[in-house]
PDB file of C-alpha atoms in Angstrom:
ATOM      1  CA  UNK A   1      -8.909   6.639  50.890  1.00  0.00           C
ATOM      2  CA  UNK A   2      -8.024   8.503  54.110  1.00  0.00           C
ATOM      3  CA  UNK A   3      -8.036   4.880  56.123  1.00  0.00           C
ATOM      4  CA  UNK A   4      -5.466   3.813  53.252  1.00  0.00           C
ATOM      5  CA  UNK A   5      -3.130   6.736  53.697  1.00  0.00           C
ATOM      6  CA  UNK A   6      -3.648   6.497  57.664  1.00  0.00           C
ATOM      7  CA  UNK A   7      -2.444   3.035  57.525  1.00  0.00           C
ATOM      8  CA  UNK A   8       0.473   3.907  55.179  1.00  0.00           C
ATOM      9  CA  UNK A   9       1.313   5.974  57.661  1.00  0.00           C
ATOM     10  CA  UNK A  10       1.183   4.255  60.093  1.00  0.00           C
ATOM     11  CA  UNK A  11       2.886   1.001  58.896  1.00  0.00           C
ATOM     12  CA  UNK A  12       5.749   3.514  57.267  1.00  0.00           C
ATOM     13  CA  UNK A  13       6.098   4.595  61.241  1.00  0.00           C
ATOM     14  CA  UNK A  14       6.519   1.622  62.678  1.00  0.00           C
ATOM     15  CA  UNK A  15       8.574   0.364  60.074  1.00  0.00           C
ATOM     16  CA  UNK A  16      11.173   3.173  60.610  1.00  0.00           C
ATOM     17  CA  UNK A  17      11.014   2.292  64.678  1.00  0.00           C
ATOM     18  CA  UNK A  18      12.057  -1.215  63.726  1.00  0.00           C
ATOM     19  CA  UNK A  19      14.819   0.249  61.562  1.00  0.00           C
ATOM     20  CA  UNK A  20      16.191   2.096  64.241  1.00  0.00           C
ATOM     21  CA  UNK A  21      15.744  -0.102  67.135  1.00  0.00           C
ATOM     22  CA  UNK A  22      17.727  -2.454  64.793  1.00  0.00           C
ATOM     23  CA  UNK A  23      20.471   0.014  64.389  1.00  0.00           C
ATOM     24  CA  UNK A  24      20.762   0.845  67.688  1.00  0.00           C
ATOM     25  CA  UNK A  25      20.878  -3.015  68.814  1.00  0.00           C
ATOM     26  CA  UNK A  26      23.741  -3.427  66.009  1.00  0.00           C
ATOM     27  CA  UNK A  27      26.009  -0.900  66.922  1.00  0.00           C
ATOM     28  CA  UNK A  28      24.958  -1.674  70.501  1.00  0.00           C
ATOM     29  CA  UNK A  29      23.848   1.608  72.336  1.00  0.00           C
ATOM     30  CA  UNK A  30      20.652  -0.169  73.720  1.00  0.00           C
ATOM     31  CA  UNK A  31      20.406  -0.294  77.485  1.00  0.00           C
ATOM     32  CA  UNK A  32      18.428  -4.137  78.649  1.00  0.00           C
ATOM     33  CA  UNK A  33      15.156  -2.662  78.340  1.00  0.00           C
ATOM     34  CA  UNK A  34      16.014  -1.973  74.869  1.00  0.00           C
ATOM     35  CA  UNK A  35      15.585   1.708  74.983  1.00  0.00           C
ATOM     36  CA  UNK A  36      17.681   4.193  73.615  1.00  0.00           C
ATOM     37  CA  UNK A  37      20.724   5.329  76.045  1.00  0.00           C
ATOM     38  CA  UNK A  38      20.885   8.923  76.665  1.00  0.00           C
ATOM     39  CA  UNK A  39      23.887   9.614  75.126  1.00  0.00           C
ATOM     40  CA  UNK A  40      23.570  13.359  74.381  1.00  0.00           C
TER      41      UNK A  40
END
């Protein structure tokens, strides 16, 4: 039960990391080693 929710967790993480690295690459604020510019 608590490996289950760990892994939920876990896979919902990553999953919102993708999301945003895909964001970022689409409205193009990503530097070439694809992190996040320091914009602020």
């Amino acid at each position: 039960m608590a490996f289950t929710h760990a892994a939920e967790h876990l896979l919902q993480d990553v999953s919102d990391k993708v999301l945003q690295l895909q964001y970022k690459k689409d409205i193009g604020i990503l530097d070439q080693d694809g992190d996040k510019l320091h914009t602020e």
